[in-house]
Amino acid sequence: MTASARLDPRDEIAGIDRRLFGGFVEHLGRHIYDGIFEPGHPSAGSDGFRADVIELVKELGVTTIRYPGGNFVSGYNWEDGIGPKAERPRRLDLAWHATETNQVGLHEFQAWLDRVGSDLMLAVNLGTRGTPEALDLLEYANTSVETARTTERAANGRESPFAVKMWCLGNEMDGFWQLGHRSAADYGKLASRTAKAMRMLDPSIELVVCGSSSRTMPTFGAWEREVLEHTFDDVDFISCHAYYQEDDGNAQEFLASGVDMALFIEQVVATADHVAAVRQSDKRIMVSFDEWNVWYMSRWQEEALTYGPDEWPVAPRQLEDRYNALDAVVFGDLMITLLQHADRVRSASLAQLVNVIAPIMTEPGGPAWRQTTFFPFSITARLAQGRAVRVPLESASFRSERFGDVAALNAVATVDDEGATLFVVNRSTTDAAALRLDLAPLAAALGRELRVVESHVLHEDDLYAANALEDPERVGVRPLDGAAVAASVLTADLPPVSWTAVRLA
Ligand code: AHR
């Protein structure tokens, strides 16, 4: 297969919001307990946080981290996680059939974020709770005026506000599995009331209203329209959530997942803009893609059925997917898709971070290691700077059962003051691709010739090769042999089922 394109910085999509490289930490399984927090681990300090995990999270480069859920937040009392640890209640977490010890709460998590260098994005419970509790949390977190709540915060060790900028108005309220699941009309009214009240307290916050839990939800489209009809004036973002998995060993179909994500974003944007049109408004609601990943959800659903009614374990091994090379290529394509929509996707959160459908795994008392998906994330977060630019590649296509003809190559570039980075995925399961990218317009715009200064390819002949405790470095990235620029043309050979990043400067 051959493929060619011109890289012209005038084909700009948008400046990249760094919040596109966000993550997500939920009280779920071994994410917090026996994940980021493991008192007694050789690398843990007096605060109980594992330093080896902190180093890997920093290397991953996540910017904003959504917390504390997920499904968990819809039954969570945030007050359970503050104050003296010995007095914090143990509670049943109905979302994941586990016991929550509350040894990590808002203060501890912020302290961890300070070490990691990421910003907090908070979700409020609109499942079992409502506007008053959201206001209490906002006052506790963001107010500097002396009140009962802020005095309590100071007594708990934090004089200055947490100053949380982004807030999610609940989680996946369209899902039947969600505590407090509601109709679009009921949720829209609650979200609007809560948003208005929160803004009266702190007008500087940005608010995310719940969109659909996936594009396959029976209410998809209608949900967004109706929820936005109630909340259009009150919110800045609408959320999208999407998880993908390989079904029935059909790698080629799985490799078309990026098409679904692109359609999802475009249809949500069209719906939001329809609501704007009806209101004769020029306001643009942005997308917060605040849960996305590869997740073998069907495995978890089978596992969940084995739980006995009296079984409420602390930090069980839940959702511990082991990612292979194929998963990482699809994952890299999802990141390309987010960048291709950088004009409207202004925030995104990889779900999740440690142990739970995560790029980082840990063993209690043992090591931490990178899953295959770690590499496309960390490299994209580091190299995708400046502005996202279209790469109109002409390539062969393959036939997808769901999407018809799908381009075998998918690419985006980012351009900054020093140079540019190309991100490209070869979705073909059979054919390598000889790529030719004409860099002349870019070189002219930058006023200098470009050369390859860094390249990374993720490809394995064995698509199912993975990293694990017993072999933590089996899969990684390596430089793309032969990638070079001559006469302002980048040439590179992309193996089948591969993800590649090429830095030009
Ligand atoms: O990320 C795992 C779960 O997926 C989240 O708790 C929920 O929001 C979604 O269904």
XYZ file of C-alpha atoms and ligand atoms in Angstrom:
515
model
C 0.000 0.000 0.000
C 1.197 3.503 -0.747
C -0.154 6.667 0.822
C 0.637 10.318 0.296
C -0.347 13.751 1.549
C 0.829 17.341 1.864
C 1.335 18.726 5.330
C 0.206 22.330 5.189
C -0.027 24.230 8.493
C -2.856 26.309 6.996
C -5.030 23.156 7.292
C -5.299 23.945 10.960
C -7.984 22.298 13.082
C -7.404 24.252 16.306
C -4.939 25.049 19.037
C -4.616 22.037 21.331
C -6.095 22.342 24.811
C -3.672 20.508 27.124
C -6.687 19.103 28.953
C -7.034 16.709 26.026
C -4.398 14.610 27.793
C -6.330 14.119 31.000
C -6.801 10.976 33.053
C -9.379 9.531 35.407
C -9.031 8.034 38.889
C -12.038 6.274 40.398
C -12.426 4.574 43.757
C -12.642 1.193 42.078
C -10.816 -2.107 42.529
C -7.095 -1.612 43.179
C -6.943 1.836 41.657
C -6.505 3.870 44.844
C -5.932 1.203 47.482
C -3.064 -1.141 46.530
C -2.533 1.060 43.465
C -1.485 4.652 44.020
C -1.838 4.288 47.816
C -0.082 1.399 49.489
C 1.281 2.213 52.956
C 4.090 -0.195 53.726
C 5.210 -0.553 50.121
C 9.013 -0.085 49.861
C 8.571 3.012 47.683
C 5.779 4.584 49.785
C 6.506 7.601 51.969
C 4.761 8.552 55.198
C 1.693 9.629 53.173
C 1.290 6.069 51.856
C 1.658 6.999 48.187
C 3.906 4.839 46.038
C 6.751 6.904 44.583
C 7.302 4.432 41.725
C 3.690 4.943 40.602
C 4.043 8.718 40.902
C 7.094 8.601 38.617
C 5.204 6.579 36.004
C 2.173 8.896 36.153
C 4.495 11.872 35.612
C 6.114 10.111 32.667
C 2.662 9.379 31.235
C 2.013 13.124 31.224
C -1.631 13.323 32.286
C -2.739 16.935 32.687
C -6.154 16.991 34.405
C -7.443 14.075 36.464
C -11.150 13.410 36.902
C -12.062 12.105 40.382
C -13.612 10.262 42.337
C -15.790 8.457 39.739
C -17.342 7.101 37.559
C -20.198 4.998 38.787
C -18.712 5.268 42.280
C -19.501 8.975 42.594
C -23.244 8.380 42.235
C -23.342 6.829 45.720
C -20.488 8.758 47.328
C -20.634 11.072 50.340
C -17.602 13.312 49.903
C -17.720 14.178 53.623
C -16.830 10.542 54.424
C -13.372 11.192 52.982
C -12.392 14.205 55.113
C -11.358 14.612 58.751
C -9.356 12.281 60.988
C -8.776 9.011 59.176
C -9.578 6.854 62.190
C -13.063 8.374 62.308
C -13.901 7.920 58.657
C -16.733 5.443 58.008
C -16.430 2.232 56.042
C -19.210 2.179 53.459
C -20.604 -0.224 50.897
C -19.898 0.882 47.349
C -22.992 -0.280 45.475
C -21.553 0.517 42.054
C -18.730 -2.021 42.290
C -19.905 -4.280 45.129
C -16.952 -3.410 47.339
C -16.173 -1.841 50.713
C -14.843 1.722 50.676
C -12.576 2.482 53.652
C -12.377 6.230 52.924
C -8.709 6.357 53.867
C -8.160 8.456 50.751
C -10.437 11.445 50.169
C -10.238 14.937 48.732
C -7.265 16.153 50.785
C -5.136 13.071 50.202
C -5.957 12.980 46.525
C -5.035 16.636 46.061
C -1.762 16.002 47.920
C -1.056 13.160 45.480
C -1.904 15.402 42.508
C 0.504 18.028 43.831
C 3.267 15.423 43.676
C 2.180 14.210 40.242
C 1.784 17.733 38.844
C -1.775 17.310 37.478
C -4.947 19.361 38.008
C -8.055 18.131 39.772
C -11.396 17.786 37.940
C -14.181 16.904 40.370
C -17.449 15.069 39.827
C -20.415 15.691 42.133
C -22.931 13.052 43.139
C -26.227 13.633 41.331
C -27.261 9.997 41.804
C -28.204 9.593 45.461
C -27.646 13.285 46.273
C -28.350 16.661 44.704
C -27.853 20.428 44.642
C -27.263 21.049 48.392
C -24.446 18.518 48.647
C -22.848 19.776 45.420
C -22.899 23.286 46.868
C -21.383 22.072 50.136
C -18.525 20.453 48.255
C -17.965 23.504 46.046
C -17.902 25.782 49.067
C -15.520 23.461 50.883
C -13.226 23.200 47.869
C -13.235 26.651 46.286
C -14.249 29.353 48.758
C -11.758 31.601 50.523
C -14.338 33.438 52.676
C -14.506 32.228 56.278
C -17.542 29.933 56.644
C -18.313 26.797 58.617
C -17.189 24.714 55.627
C -13.934 26.562 54.999
C -13.116 26.546 58.722
C -13.571 22.808 58.604
C -11.271 22.634 55.577
C -8.597 24.598 57.405
C -8.965 22.335 60.435
C -8.434 19.409 58.075
C -5.119 20.874 57.000
C -5.889 23.062 54.016
C -6.059 26.813 54.584
C -6.194 27.858 50.918
C -8.920 26.666 48.528
C -8.392 23.704 46.221
C -9.553 26.020 43.399
C -11.033 23.272 41.236
C -11.832 24.600 37.787
C -13.759 21.776 36.060
C -16.782 20.073 37.593
C -18.844 17.173 36.261
C -22.567 17.263 37.019
C -22.884 13.592 37.937
C -21.835 10.572 35.918
C -23.520 8.573 33.131
C -27.015 9.498 34.264
C -28.414 7.952 31.058
C -27.278 4.470 32.159
C -29.706 2.019 33.791
C -26.767 0.792 35.943
C -26.252 4.228 37.463
C -27.481 4.918 40.987
C -30.143 7.577 40.546
C -30.481 6.963 36.792
C -33.068 9.409 35.420
C -34.822 10.381 32.244
C -33.169 13.115 30.150
C -35.840 15.593 31.256
C -35.435 14.835 34.964
C -31.653 14.867 34.779
C -31.620 18.010 32.628
C -33.710 19.900 35.192
C -31.579 18.706 38.111
C -28.342 19.513 36.274
C -29.607 22.979 35.358
C -30.682 23.779 38.941
C -27.388 22.509 40.301
C -25.284 24.325 37.714
C -27.052 27.646 38.343
C -26.572 27.305 42.084
C -22.909 26.332 41.715
C -22.232 29.327 39.491
C -23.847 31.652 42.061
C -21.226 30.406 44.483
C -18.290 30.399 42.062
C -18.817 31.924 38.586
C -15.290 30.977 37.495
C -15.930 27.228 37.302
C -16.454 25.231 34.102
C -19.274 22.699 34.094
C -19.693 19.408 32.266
C -23.176 17.965 31.814
C -23.597 14.210 31.233
C -23.978 13.132 27.642
C -24.332 9.509 26.581
C -22.451 6.538 28.042
C -21.815 5.321 24.509
C -23.025 5.928 20.976
C -24.950 2.649 21.160
C -27.214 3.781 24.013
C -30.857 3.591 22.862
C -31.324 7.218 23.978
C -28.201 8.527 22.182
C -28.878 11.788 20.354
C -32.262 12.375 21.949
C -30.542 12.407 25.360
C -28.066 15.107 24.330
C -30.775 17.222 22.736
C -33.144 17.095 25.681
C -30.462 17.528 28.350
C -29.014 20.534 26.511
C -32.466 22.047 26.038
C -32.521 22.299 29.841
C -28.870 23.159 30.478
C -27.600 24.989 27.385
C -27.127 28.325 29.189
C -25.660 26.709 32.308
C -22.855 24.462 31.079
C -19.646 24.642 29.039
C -19.184 20.995 28.092
C -21.180 17.881 27.360
C -19.497 14.548 28.070
C -18.922 11.554 25.798
C -17.884 8.134 27.091
C -16.683 5.294 24.864
C -14.957 1.962 25.385
C -13.870 -0.442 22.672
C -12.909 -4.108 22.636
C -11.984 -6.770 20.115
C -14.987 -9.047 19.628
C -14.755 -12.647 18.406
C -11.106 -12.277 17.406
C -12.061 -9.805 14.669
C -8.985 -7.550 14.751
C -9.867 -5.734 11.522
C -13.250 -4.645 12.847
C -11.712 -3.598 16.160
C -9.224 -1.459 14.222
C -12.174 0.596 12.918
C -12.993 1.830 16.452
C -11.658 5.315 15.707
C -14.449 5.737 13.145
C -17.010 5.211 15.873
C -15.315 7.765 18.109
C -15.214 10.311 15.270
C -18.916 9.802 14.510
C -19.735 10.061 18.196
C -17.993 13.436 18.513
C -19.413 14.786 15.265
C -22.975 13.747 16.122
C -22.791 15.221 19.624
C -21.399 18.468 18.200
C -24.183 18.547 15.571
C -26.804 17.995 18.279
C -25.349 20.711 20.521
C -25.213 23.105 17.577
C -28.814 22.232 16.690
C -29.875 23.257 20.203
C -27.850 26.452 19.722
C -29.545 27.109 16.367
C -33.037 26.717 17.796
C -32.092 29.265 20.455
C -30.466 31.534 17.874
C -27.347 31.353 20.012
C -23.738 31.549 18.877
C -22.543 29.779 22.026
C -20.584 26.614 21.291
C -20.849 23.740 23.761
C -17.554 21.846 23.852
C -17.050 18.101 24.265
C -15.430 16.638 27.351
C -14.557 13.086 26.264
C -14.094 12.214 29.887
C -14.016 8.425 29.626
C -12.341 6.687 26.725
C -10.232 3.562 26.389
C -10.080 -0.045 25.293
C -12.023 -2.060 27.875
C -12.947 -5.754 27.705
C -16.235 -4.945 29.410
C -17.809 -8.310 28.603
C -15.133 -10.029 30.771
C -16.037 -7.804 33.716
C -19.747 -8.412 33.233
C -19.139 -12.173 33.517
C -16.929 -11.659 36.593
C -19.527 -9.451 38.310
C -22.087 -12.254 38.144
C -19.916 -14.408 40.433
C -20.184 -11.993 43.400
C -22.129 -13.403 46.382
C -24.611 -11.091 48.139
C -22.373 -10.863 51.242
C -19.175 -10.372 49.305
C -18.033 -6.729 49.611
C -14.243 -6.921 49.413
C -11.797 -4.062 49.978
C -9.773 -3.233 46.862
C -10.532 -6.403 44.865
C -8.888 -7.088 41.530
C -11.526 -5.618 39.233
C -11.300 -4.559 35.586
C -7.606 -5.459 35.421
C -7.387 -5.758 31.655
C -4.020 -6.738 30.231
C -3.452 -4.758 27.043
C -1.747 -6.188 23.995
C -0.084 -4.608 20.953
C -3.341 -4.565 18.973
C -5.098 -2.736 21.825
C -2.307 -0.143 21.864
C -2.658 0.521 18.121
C -6.421 1.057 18.471
C -5.710 3.233 21.501
C -3.219 5.332 19.521
C -5.849 5.753 16.812
C -8.331 7.011 19.421
C -5.788 9.656 20.442
C -5.371 10.665 16.788
C -9.163 10.943 16.553
C -9.318 13.212 19.610
C -6.661 15.479 18.071
C -8.548 15.525 14.759
C -11.473 17.042 16.693
C -9.418 19.435 18.811
C -11.676 22.321 17.764
C -14.576 20.898 19.785
C -13.019 18.314 22.099
C -11.367 20.622 24.606
C -10.995 18.073 27.385
C -10.619 14.297 27.553
C -9.867 11.753 30.259
C -8.269 8.409 29.655
C -10.223 5.924 31.788
C -8.413 4.936 33.884
C -4.883 5.304 35.263
C -3.614 2.574 37.601
C -4.597 -1.140 37.716
C -8.203 -0.531 36.568
C -8.304 -0.621 32.734
C -5.044 1.221 33.087
C -1.778 2.069 31.351
C 0.054 1.476 34.662
C -0.082 -1.757 36.661
C 1.213 -2.530 40.139
C 1.726 -5.555 42.312
C 1.214 -5.180 46.083
C 4.664 -5.061 47.667
C 6.117 -5.463 44.179
C 6.902 -3.507 41.026
C 4.914 -1.139 38.835
C 5.073 -1.409 35.040
C 3.834 0.116 31.797
C 1.102 -1.562 29.765
C 1.240 -1.342 25.967
C -1.197 1.581 25.940
C 1.189 3.644 28.063
C 3.395 4.374 25.053
C 0.970 6.042 22.620
C -0.387 8.131 25.477
C 2.919 9.357 26.907
C 4.419 10.063 23.489
C 1.343 11.890 22.205
C 0.965 13.934 25.402
C 4.624 14.981 25.148
C 4.903 15.638 21.407
C 1.430 16.964 20.483
C 2.123 20.644 21.136
C 0.796 23.799 19.548
C -1.885 23.361 16.907
C -3.566 20.294 15.422
C -3.358 20.140 11.613
C -5.171 17.910 9.128
C -3.219 15.290 7.176
C -5.423 14.487 4.155
C -3.929 11.043 3.465
C -4.988 9.149 0.423
C -4.716 5.467 1.163
C -6.388 2.134 0.501
C -9.428 1.150 2.538
C -10.827 -1.994 4.125
C -14.382 -3.128 4.583
C -15.908 -2.748 8.054
C -19.159 -4.480 8.977
C -20.310 -1.367 10.840
C -18.821 1.518 8.896
C -18.446 0.361 5.285
C -15.188 1.422 3.637
C -12.682 2.584 6.220
C -9.362 4.254 5.389
C -6.459 1.982 6.231
C -4.306 4.893 7.365
C -5.414 7.595 9.755
C -3.195 10.532 10.655
C -3.008 13.939 12.250
C -0.134 16.365 12.746
C 0.642 18.959 15.338
C 2.645 22.065 14.541
C 4.474 24.273 17.018
C 7.155 26.954 16.810
C 10.006 24.433 16.648
C 8.605 21.949 14.163
C 5.861 19.361 13.817
C 4.878 15.855 14.823
C 3.073 13.331 12.659
C 0.882 10.707 14.346
C -0.277 7.922 12.061
C -1.891 4.544 12.464
C -1.888 1.712 9.944
C -5.158 -0.124 10.528
C -4.564 -2.768 7.874
C -4.071 -6.265 9.275
C -2.304 -7.373 6.104
C -0.445 -4.559 4.345
C 2.490 -2.360 5.199
C 2.271 1.203 3.878
C 4.886 3.270 2.091
C 4.151 6.813 3.255
C 5.188 10.022 1.441
C 4.469 13.291 3.172
C 5.239 16.503 1.341
C 6.597 18.915 3.945
C 7.263 21.853 1.592
C 4.376 24.057 2.846
C 5.404 23.402 6.421
C 9.077 24.108 5.763
C 8.089 27.339 4.018
C 5.871 28.411 6.925
C 8.553 27.649 9.483
C 11.285 29.159 7.321
C 13.584 26.169 7.657
C 14.152 22.649 6.384
C 12.972 19.833 8.613
C 14.522 16.527 9.519
C 13.435 13.548 11.599
C 14.673 14.110 15.142
C 12.689 11.390 16.881
C 10.467 8.513 15.782
C 8.547 5.776 17.583
C 6.659 2.820 16.200
C 4.522 0.370 18.132
C 4.135 -2.857 16.196
C 4.415 -6.544 17.063
C 4.202 -9.498 14.718
C 2.262 -11.144 17.535
C -0.715 -8.795 17.914
C -1.518 -10.310 21.273
C 1.897 -9.761 22.867
C 1.510 -7.906 26.170
C 3.460 -6.707 29.196
C 2.902 -8.471 32.494
C 4.463 -8.857 35.931
C 6.595 -11.742 34.685
C 7.636 -9.911 31.479
C 7.045 -6.174 31.995
C 9.002 -4.951 28.976
C 7.856 -7.406 26.328
C 6.142 -4.668 24.254
C 7.368 -1.133 23.779
C 8.166 1.335 21.044
C 11.273 1.474 18.909
C 12.603 4.020 16.390
C 11.028 3.688 12.949
C 13.902 2.459 10.776
C 14.293 4.354 7.533
C 12.041 7.314 8.344
C 13.834 10.254 6.703
C 13.330 13.581 4.954
C 14.841 14.271 1.516
C 13.922 17.254 -0.678
C 11.218 18.225 1.819
C 9.498 14.837 1.556
C 9.187 12.524 4.539
C 9.218 8.864 3.597
C 8.477 6.061 6.018
C 7.371 2.445 5.929
C 4.557 1.690 8.316
C 4.059 -1.967 9.253
C 0.525 -3.412 9.336
C -1.294 -2.869 12.655
C 1.068 -0.163 13.847
C 1.010 3.205 15.536
C 3.762 5.706 14.725
C 4.879 9.154 15.845
C 7.531 11.094 13.886
C 8.950 14.320 15.257
C 10.230 16.773 12.664
C 12.293 19.787 13.668
O -14.417 3.379 33.900
C -15.240 2.368 34.385
C -16.707 2.774 34.429
O -17.154 2.953 33.125
C -17.044 4.086 35.088
O -17.180 3.984 36.464
C -18.348 4.429 34.475
O -18.573 5.815 34.424
C -18.290 3.783 33.102
O -19.410 3.034 32.835
